Amino acid sequence: AFPEVGGQIRCRGLSFHFWDAPDTFADTDVDLVFEGTRMYLHGGKGYYGAVPLAASGDMDLLPGEKNIRELRDLRDQGDRPRPKVVQPGSGRSGEYRISAQVSGVDTHALRETLGIKPPP
């Protein structure tokens, strides 16, 4: 069984990169709160490439494939039990709810951040 995790981490000036993302998160400040099998992001501020953003939300830490249709139905009904693992350890699926606000950004900087080729 996946361990229950608890605690808080205050991150300041954090930089990180997701292996398949076109750019890096930089100069990020966020408070991470761990409760059971979920991680909550509070007061996140930083940059994704040249894009200034603020974000908060939560995500599932429990590895394994879940029944996504069942989770959506339960979410829509307002009842959110712990996700049911179909294949322990597959790591193929997870649930996350993150809301972000983006400040004004130059279109050229946004294009470069997202890895979009310039128009001809």
PDB file of C-alpha atoms in Angstrom:
ATOM      1  CA  ALA A   1       0.000   0.000   0.000  1.00  0.00           C
ATOM      2  CA  PHE A   2       1.096   3.545  -0.721  1.00  0.00           C
ATOM      3  CA  PRO A   3       2.226   5.332   2.472  1.00  0.00           C
ATOM      4  CA  GLU A   4       0.166   8.132   4.009  1.00  0.00           C
ATOM      5  CA  VAL A   5       2.270  11.310   3.902  1.00  0.00           C
ATOM      6  CA  GLY A   6       1.866  14.388   6.106  1.00  0.00           C
ATOM      7  CA  GLY A   7       3.691  17.682   6.470  1.00  0.00           C
ATOM      8  CA  GLN A   8       4.494  21.015   4.884  1.00  0.00           C
ATOM      9  CA  ILE A   9       7.295  22.328   2.685  1.00  0.00           C
ATOM     10  CA  ARG A  10       7.858  26.020   2.000  1.00  0.00           C
ATOM     11  CA  CYS A  11       9.676  26.441  -1.333  1.00  0.00           C
ATOM     12  CA  ARG A  12      11.320  29.757  -2.245  1.00  0.00           C
ATOM     13  CA  GLY A  13      13.223  30.465  -5.475  1.00  0.00           C
ATOM     14  CA  LEU A  14      12.575  26.926  -6.744  1.00  0.00           C
ATOM     15  CA  SER A  15      13.357  25.974 -10.357  1.00  0.00           C
ATOM     16  CA  PHE A  16      12.220  22.698 -11.924  1.00  0.00           C
ATOM     17  CA  HIS A  17      11.546  21.108 -15.299  1.00  0.00           C
ATOM     18  CA  PHE A  18       9.155  18.377 -16.402  1.00  0.00           C
ATOM     19  CA  TRP A  19      10.999  16.088 -18.801  1.00  0.00           C
ATOM     20  CA  ASP A  20       8.579  16.574 -21.736  1.00  0.00           C
ATOM     21  CA  ALA A  21       7.710  20.262 -21.164  1.00  0.00           C
ATOM     22  CA  PRO A  22       8.909  22.904 -23.637  1.00  0.00           C
ATOM     23  CA  ASP A  23      10.231  25.191 -20.879  1.00  0.00           C
ATOM     24  CA  THR A  24      11.215  25.381 -17.195  1.00  0.00           C
ATOM     25  CA  PHE A  25       9.449  26.712 -14.106  1.00  0.00           C
ATOM     26  CA  ALA A  26      11.759  29.271 -12.482  1.00  0.00           C
ATOM     27  CA  ASP A  27      11.939  31.559  -9.450  1.00  0.00           C
ATOM     28  CA  THR A  28       8.930  29.759  -7.973  1.00  0.00           C
ATOM     29  CA  ASP A  29       7.570  30.350  -4.462  1.00  0.00           C
ATOM     30  CA  VAL A  30       4.972  27.845  -3.210  1.00  0.00           C
ATOM     31  CA  ASP A  31       3.828  26.173  -0.018  1.00  0.00           C
ATOM     32  CA  LEU A  32       3.248  22.416  -0.391  1.00  0.00           C
ATOM     33  CA  VAL A  33       1.004  20.643   2.109  1.00  0.00           C
ATOM     34  CA  PHE A  34       0.926  16.838   2.176  1.00  0.00           C
ATOM     35  CA  GLU A  35      -2.151  15.085   3.592  1.00  0.00           C
ATOM     36  CA  GLY A  36      -2.552  11.357   3.088  1.00  0.00           C
ATOM     37  CA  THR A  37      -2.250  10.669  -0.626  1.00  0.00           C
ATOM     38  CA  ARG A  38      -2.776  14.277  -1.781  1.00  0.00           C
ATOM     39  CA  MET A  39      -0.472  17.261  -2.169  1.00  0.00           C
ATOM     40  CA  TYR A  40      -1.902  20.790  -1.968  1.00  0.00           C
ATOM     41  CA  LEU A  41      -0.238  23.810  -3.609  1.00  0.00           C
ATOM     42  CA  HIS A  42      -0.860  27.120  -1.825  1.00  0.00           C
ATOM     43  CA  GLY A  43       0.159  30.579  -3.003  1.00  0.00           C
ATOM     44  CA  GLY A  44       2.281  29.440  -5.937  1.00  0.00           C
ATOM     45  CA  LYS A  45       3.966  32.280  -7.843  1.00  0.00           C
ATOM     46  CA  GLY A  46       6.718  32.144 -10.412  1.00  0.00           C
ATOM     47  CA  TYR A  47       7.510  31.902 -14.097  1.00  0.00           C
ATOM     48  CA  TYR A  48       6.962  29.247 -16.723  1.00  0.00           C
ATOM     49  CA  GLY A  49       9.610  30.337 -19.189  1.00  0.00           C
ATOM     50  CA  ALA A  50       8.787  34.018 -19.761  1.00  0.00           C
ATOM     51  CA  VAL A  51       5.187  33.675 -18.542  1.00  0.00           C
ATOM     52  CA  PRO A  52       4.469  35.047 -15.033  1.00  0.00           C
ATOM     53  CA  LEU A  53       1.839  32.976 -13.264  1.00  0.00           C
ATOM     54  CA  ALA A  54       0.162  32.261  -9.945  1.00  0.00           C
ATOM     55  CA  ALA A  55      -1.323  28.843  -9.144  1.00  0.00           C
ATOM     56  CA  SER A  56      -2.981  26.837  -6.408  1.00  0.00           C
ATOM     57  CA  GLY A  57      -4.700  23.469  -6.219  1.00  0.00           C
ATOM     58  CA  ASP A  58      -4.099  19.851  -5.334  1.00  0.00           C
ATOM     59  CA  MET A  59      -2.960  16.588  -6.891  1.00  0.00           C
ATOM     60  CA  ASP A  60      -3.064  12.870  -6.262  1.00  0.00           C
ATOM     61  CA  LEU A  61       0.134  11.225  -5.007  1.00  0.00           C
ATOM     62  CA  LEU A  62      -1.212   7.657  -5.120  1.00  0.00           C
ATOM     63  CA  PRO A  63       0.454   5.773  -7.987  1.00  0.00           C
ATOM     64  CA  GLY A  64      -1.548   3.378 -10.094  1.00  0.00           C
ATOM     65  CA  GLU A  65      -4.251   3.378 -12.696  1.00  0.00           C
ATOM     66  CA  LYS A  66      -7.641   4.597 -11.504  1.00  0.00           C
ATOM     67  CA  ASN A  67     -11.142   4.234 -12.874  1.00  0.00           C
ATOM     68  CA  ILE A  68     -11.356   7.783 -14.257  1.00  0.00           C
ATOM     69  CA  ARG A  69     -15.024   7.507 -15.256  1.00  0.00           C
ATOM     70  CA  GLU A  70     -15.957   6.487 -11.706  1.00  0.00           C
ATOM     71  CA  LEU A  71     -13.888   9.344 -10.250  1.00  0.00           C
ATOM     72  CA  ARG A  72     -15.600  11.894 -12.534  1.00  0.00           C
ATOM     73  CA  ASP A  73     -19.054  10.609 -11.573  1.00  0.00           C
ATOM     74  CA  LEU A  74     -18.198  10.818  -7.864  1.00  0.00           C
ATOM     75  CA  ARG A  75     -16.723  14.298  -8.331  1.00  0.00           C
ATOM     76  CA  ASP A  76     -19.848  15.514 -10.138  1.00  0.00           C
ATOM     77  CA  GLN A  77     -22.007  14.161  -7.302  1.00  0.00           C
ATOM     78  CA  GLY A  78     -19.866  16.052  -4.763  1.00  0.00           C
ATOM     79  CA  ASP A  79     -18.557  12.892  -3.047  1.00  0.00           C
ATOM     80  CA  ARG A  80     -14.774  12.386  -3.256  1.00  0.00           C
ATOM     81  CA  PRO A  81     -13.599   9.139  -1.674  1.00  0.00           C
ATOM     82  CA  ARG A  82     -10.036   7.919  -1.910  1.00  0.00           C
ATOM     83  CA  PRO A  83      -9.291   6.735  -5.487  1.00  0.00           C
ATOM     84  CA  LYS A  84      -9.542   3.019  -6.125  1.00  0.00           C
ATOM     85  CA  VAL A  85      -6.322   1.543  -7.558  1.00  0.00           C
ATOM     86  CA  VAL A  86      -6.883  -0.772 -10.511  1.00  0.00           C
ATOM     87  CA  GLN A  87      -3.251  -1.701 -11.205  1.00  0.00           C
ATOM     88  CA  PRO A  88      -0.968  -0.859  -8.266  1.00  0.00           C
ATOM     89  CA  GLY A  89       2.220   0.895  -9.291  1.00  0.00           C
ATOM     90  CA  SER A  90       1.398   1.427 -12.959  1.00  0.00           C
ATOM     91  CA  GLY A  91       1.727   5.214 -12.502  1.00  0.00           C
ATOM     92  CA  ARG A  92      -0.378   5.781 -15.617  1.00  0.00           C
ATOM     93  CA  SER A  93      -3.053   7.989 -14.151  1.00  0.00           C
ATOM     94  CA  GLY A  94      -3.723  10.496 -11.405  1.00  0.00           C
ATOM     95  CA  GLU A  95      -6.121  13.247 -10.474  1.00  0.00           C
ATOM     96  CA  TYR A  96      -5.181  16.908 -10.191  1.00  0.00           C
ATOM     97  CA  ARG A  97      -7.055  20.189  -9.832  1.00  0.00           C
ATOM     98  CA  ILE A  98      -4.878  23.238 -10.389  1.00  0.00           C
ATOM     99  CA  SER A  99      -6.072  26.770 -11.061  1.00  0.00           C
ATOM    100  CA  ALA A 100      -3.649  29.305 -12.518  1.00  0.00           C
ATOM    101  CA  GLN A 101      -3.754  32.994 -13.326  1.00  0.00           C
ATOM    102  CA  VAL A 102      -1.427  34.421 -15.948  1.00  0.00           C
ATOM    103  CA  SER A 103      -0.296  38.042 -15.911  1.00  0.00           C
ATOM    104  CA  GLY A 104       0.159  39.944 -19.160  1.00  0.00           C
ATOM    105  CA  VAL A 105       2.857  38.505 -21.403  1.00  0.00           C
ATOM    106  CA  ASP A 106       4.325  39.461 -24.780  1.00  0.00           C
ATOM    107  CA  THR A 107       3.091  37.168 -27.585  1.00  0.00           C
ATOM    108  CA  HIS A 108       6.648  36.552 -28.835  1.00  0.00           C
ATOM    109  CA  ALA A 109       7.761  35.489 -25.340  1.00  0.00           C
ATOM    110  CA  LEU A 110       4.682  33.239 -25.016  1.00  0.00           C
ATOM    111  CA  ARG A 111       5.405  31.630 -28.395  1.00  0.00           C
ATOM    112  CA  GLU A 112       9.000  30.882 -27.387  1.00  0.00           C
ATOM    113  CA  THR A 113       7.931  29.550 -23.976  1.00  0.00           C
ATOM    114  CA  LEU A 114       5.434  27.123 -25.539  1.00  0.00           C
ATOM    115  CA  GLY A 115       7.903  26.030 -28.232  1.00  0.00           C
ATOM    116  CA  ILE A 116       5.755  27.248 -31.130  1.00  0.00           C
ATOM    117  CA  LYS A 117       7.493  28.028 -34.412  1.00  0.00           C
ATOM    118  CA  PRO A 118       7.268  31.639 -35.613  1.00  0.00           C
ATOM    119  CA  PRO A 119       4.881  32.387 -38.484  1.00  0.00           C
ATOM    120  CA  PRO A 120       6.467  32.472 -41.948  1.00  0.00           C
TER     121      PRO A 120
END
